[in-house]
């Protein structure tokens, strides 16, 4: 449909109501429209629809309580790095993927601790939720919890840099240009993967705008993670703030580099598939791969 039609409040209210009833809505896609306008309202590409429907009906290899007793620690959302009492540096992460992973693991019977940066999502029930704001606070919370969990999934978009100084008062507008000196934050994923005792099985995310596979594989090795789930961000559907995602997951099987692809589906479905793969790998690392 036309982008203006799609955005009409009455239509959006009806879509929201259907979603509340549990109806899955596929799309719309955005792009050029038959009338010449550009925006949301396009039918999803047939192969995306096909992948979604195939994933939806795929049977689950593990059943409802398979993860009972297993403790998952999941980090989600963005961090906020303050510049002064009213301003901060952050990113576009909505927290949806991390929350979907927490919900999927919990539905399969796991005990879940969710550490989240500031998001506007409903806090899921049946799990411990720890709220943090900065990268340092997320680091402290994750490190404190990691050793008492068997699996850590770092799905948060942690700021890579933070301002060296935080002004105690609101910075006033003066010169025509201004600069901020930043310093690197601690890498939480690498710190968890580097634990020498009670190290959890460690899964990271790679959100890249280009050369996804190379960066994801490098991350697996440099950060000593057990698994990296990579997704494209910045173009089309999927990635930040979307209800949908597609992932390519990399892990090592002895010397071999393994990978599998989860086609575009809603984040809860993708989360379920990733949790199942993590569980198989965590069990005994026996999952053979052909690549
Ligand atoms: O290096 P990059 O930020 O692209 O890596 C992404 C992965 O590393 C994600 O799993 C993210 O949660 C994690 N990360 C982290 N601590 C940081 C930066 C990223 O744990 N300071």
Short mmCIF file of C-alpha atoms in Angstrom, two decimals, residues 82-266:
data_model
loop_
_atom_site.label_atom_id
_atom_site.label_comp_id
_atom_site.label_asym_id
_atom_site.label_seq_id
_atom_site.Cartn_x
_atom_site.Cartn_y
_atom_site.Cartn_z
CA UNK A 82 27.31 11.05 29.69
CA UNK A 83 28.89 14.31 28.52
CA UNK A 84 27.23 16.48 31.14
CA UNK A 85 24.11 16.13 33.34
CA UNK A 86 21.75 16.40 30.34
CA UNK A 87 23.62 14.97 27.33
CA UNK A 88 24.99 11.59 26.41
CA UNK A 89 26.42 9.57 23.51
CA UNK A 90 24.43 6.48 22.59
CA UNK A 91 23.39 4.36 19.59
CA UNK A 92 20.32 3.03 17.79
CA UNK A 93 20.04 -0.29 19.63
CA UNK A 94 16.44 -0.93 20.75
CA UNK A 95 17.25 -3.95 22.93
CA UNK A 96 14.71 -6.05 21.00
CA UNK A 97 17.15 -8.83 20.03
CA UNK A 98 18.54 -9.22 23.57
CA UNK A 99 15.06 -9.20 25.08
CA UNK A 100 13.88 -11.76 22.50
CA UNK A 101 16.81 -14.03 23.46
CA UNK A 102 15.96 -13.67 27.15
CA UNK A 103 12.29 -14.50 26.50
CA UNK A 104 13.16 -17.46 24.23
CA UNK A 105 15.58 -18.95 26.79
CA UNK A 106 13.10 -18.44 29.61
CA UNK A 107 10.28 -20.09 27.61
CA UNK A 108 12.54 -23.12 27.15
CA UNK A 109 12.91 -23.38 30.92
CA UNK A 110 16.23 -21.55 31.53
CA UNK A 111 16.94 -19.28 34.50
CA UNK A 112 17.66 -15.93 32.90
CA UNK A 113 19.41 -12.83 34.16
CA UNK A 114 18.95 -9.91 31.79
CA UNK A 115 21.26 -6.90 32.07
CA UNK A 116 19.91 -4.05 30.04
CA UNK A 117 20.83 -0.53 29.07
CA UNK A 118 18.07 2.10 28.73
CA UNK A 119 15.31 0.76 26.45
CA UNK A 120 11.59 1.37 26.11
CA UNK A 121 10.55 -2.29 26.12
CA UNK A 122 8.26 -4.00 28.60
CA UNK A 123 10.35 -5.80 31.21
CA UNK A 124 9.77 -9.55 30.74
CA UNK A 125 8.45 -11.56 33.65
CA UNK A 126 10.05 -14.75 35.00
CA UNK A 127 13.59 -13.42 35.02
CA UNK A 128 15.96 -11.20 36.99
CA UNK A 129 16.47 -7.87 35.29
CA UNK A 130 19.37 -5.53 36.12
CA UNK A 131 19.21 -2.00 34.73
CA UNK A 132 22.43 -0.17 33.87
CA UNK A 133 23.26 2.95 31.95
CA UNK A 134 26.95 3.26 31.05
CA UNK A 135 29.42 0.80 29.49
CA UNK A 136 31.34 0.71 32.77
CA UNK A 137 28.17 -0.13 34.73
CA UNK A 138 27.35 -2.86 32.22
CA UNK A 139 30.91 -4.21 32.54
CA UNK A 140 30.67 -4.28 36.35
CA UNK A 141 27.26 -5.97 36.32
CA UNK A 142 28.22 -8.59 33.71
CA UNK A 143 31.53 -9.45 35.37
CA UNK A 144 29.83 -9.80 38.77
CA UNK A 145 27.22 -12.19 37.31
CA UNK A 146 29.20 -14.10 34.67
CA UNK A 147 30.78 -16.77 36.87
CA UNK A 148 27.41 -17.89 38.24
CA UNK A 149 25.95 -18.47 34.76
CA UNK A 150 26.76 -21.22 32.27
CA UNK A 151 26.04 -19.18 29.16
CA UNK A 152 26.68 -15.50 28.46
CA UNK A 153 25.17 -13.79 25.41
CA UNK A 154 26.46 -10.28 24.79
CA UNK A 155 23.68 -8.79 22.67
CA UNK A 156 24.13 -5.26 23.99
CA UNK A 157 25.44 -2.49 21.76
CA UNK A 158 28.08 -1.33 24.21
CA UNK A 159 29.64 2.06 23.44
CA UNK A 160 33.18 1.56 22.17
CA UNK A 161 34.25 4.98 23.44
CA UNK A 162 33.25 7.18 26.35
CA UNK A 163 34.07 10.85 27.08
CA UNK A 164 37.25 11.25 29.13
CA UNK A 165 35.58 13.85 31.33
CA UNK A 166 31.97 14.43 32.29
CA UNK A 167 31.15 18.09 32.89
CA UNK A 168 29.48 18.59 36.27
CA UNK A 169 27.23 21.31 34.77
CA UNK A 170 25.47 21.64 31.43
CA UNK A 171 28.04 22.62 28.79
CA UNK A 172 27.18 26.07 27.42
CA UNK A 173 27.04 26.89 23.72
CA UNK A 174 30.03 29.15 22.95
CA UNK A 175 32.56 28.55 20.15
CA UNK A 176 31.47 27.67 16.59
CA UNK A 177 33.08 24.29 16.89
CA UNK A 178 33.79 22.02 19.77
CA UNK A 179 35.40 18.64 20.26
CA UNK A 180 35.07 15.81 22.71
CA UNK A 181 37.98 13.62 23.78
CA UNK A 182 36.97 9.97 24.02
CA UNK A 183 38.63 6.93 25.52
CA UNK A 184 38.04 3.26 24.79
CA UNK A 185 35.62 1.36 27.02
CA UNK A 186 36.46 -2.07 28.38
CA UNK A 187 35.44 -4.93 26.11
CA UNK A 188 32.93 -6.92 28.15
CA UNK A 189 32.72 -9.87 25.78
CA UNK A 190 36.50 -10.30 25.67
CA UNK A 191 36.66 -9.99 29.47
CA UNK A 192 34.07 -12.75 29.97
CA UNK A 193 35.70 -14.95 27.32
CA UNK A 194 39.03 -14.39 29.11
CA UNK A 195 37.85 -15.61 32.52
CA UNK A 196 40.10 -18.41 33.71
CA UNK A 197 37.69 -19.91 36.23
CA UNK A 198 33.97 -20.57 35.82
CA UNK A 199 34.10 -19.12 32.33
CA UNK A 200 30.62 -19.29 30.77
CA UNK A 201 30.08 -20.37 27.16
CA UNK A 202 30.45 -16.94 25.53
CA UNK A 203 28.40 -15.69 22.60
CA UNK A 204 28.84 -12.27 21.00
CA UNK A 205 27.07 -10.28 18.35
CA UNK A 206 28.53 -8.46 15.38
CA UNK A 207 26.47 -5.69 13.83
CA UNK A 208 28.20 -4.52 10.71
CA UNK A 209 27.31 -2.33 7.76
CA UNK A 210 29.83 -4.05 5.44
CA UNK A 211 32.20 -7.03 5.20
CA UNK A 212 30.08 -8.83 7.76
CA UNK A 213 31.70 -12.26 7.51
CA UNK A 214 35.30 -11.10 7.77
CA UNK A 215 34.61 -8.91 10.80
CA UNK A 216 32.53 -11.59 12.51
CA UNK A 217 35.20 -14.25 12.01
CA UNK A 218 37.90 -11.88 13.26
CA UNK A 219 35.79 -11.12 16.34
CA UNK A 220 35.43 -14.82 17.11
CA UNK A 221 39.19 -15.18 17.24
CA UNK A 222 40.28 -11.80 18.70
CA UNK A 223 37.73 -11.88 21.52
CA UNK A 224 38.12 -15.64 22.08
CA UNK A 225 34.33 -16.03 21.94
CA UNK A 226 32.72 -19.44 21.46
CA UNK A 227 30.20 -18.10 18.95
CA UNK A 228 29.48 -14.89 17.05
CA UNK A 229 26.06 -14.05 15.63
CA UNK A 230 26.39 -11.52 12.85
CA UNK A 231 23.75 -9.28 11.35
CA UNK A 232 23.77 -6.56 8.74
CA UNK A 233 22.62 -3.18 10.01
CA UNK A 234 21.90 0.08 8.28
CA UNK A 235 20.01 -1.06 5.18
CA UNK A 236 16.51 -2.43 4.55
CA UNK A 237 14.67 -4.52 7.12
CA UNK A 238 16.38 -6.28 10.00
CA UNK A 239 18.95 -5.09 12.51
CA UNK A 240 18.56 -2.13 14.86
CA UNK A 241 15.05 -1.27 16.01
CA UNK A 242 13.46 -3.70 13.57
CA UNK A 243 11.05 -6.48 14.52
CA UNK A 244 12.97 -8.72 12.14
CA UNK A 245 16.47 -10.03 11.85
CA UNK A 246 18.56 -12.50 9.86
CA UNK A 247 21.75 -13.91 11.35
CA UNK A 248 24.84 -15.71 10.20
CA UNK A 249 26.36 -17.54 13.13
CA UNK A 250 30.03 -18.55 13.35
CA UNK A 251 31.72 -20.94 15.76
CA UNK A 252 34.77 -23.16 15.86
CA UNK A 253 34.80 -26.92 15.78
CA UNK A 254 38.39 -27.76 16.71
CA UNK A 255 40.37 -26.15 13.89
CA UNK A 256 37.37 -25.82 11.60
CA UNK A 257 35.32 -22.63 11.25
CA UNK A 258 31.62 -23.46 11.15
CA UNK A 259 28.75 -21.28 10.10
CA UNK A 260 25.01 -21.41 9.70
CA UNK A 261 22.44 -18.92 8.48
CA UNK A 262 19.07 -18.07 10.02
CA UNK A 263 16.88 -16.44 7.39
CA UNK A 264 14.89 -13.26 7.99
CA UNK A 265 12.23 -13.86 10.63
CA UNK A 266 10.86 -11.98 13.58
#
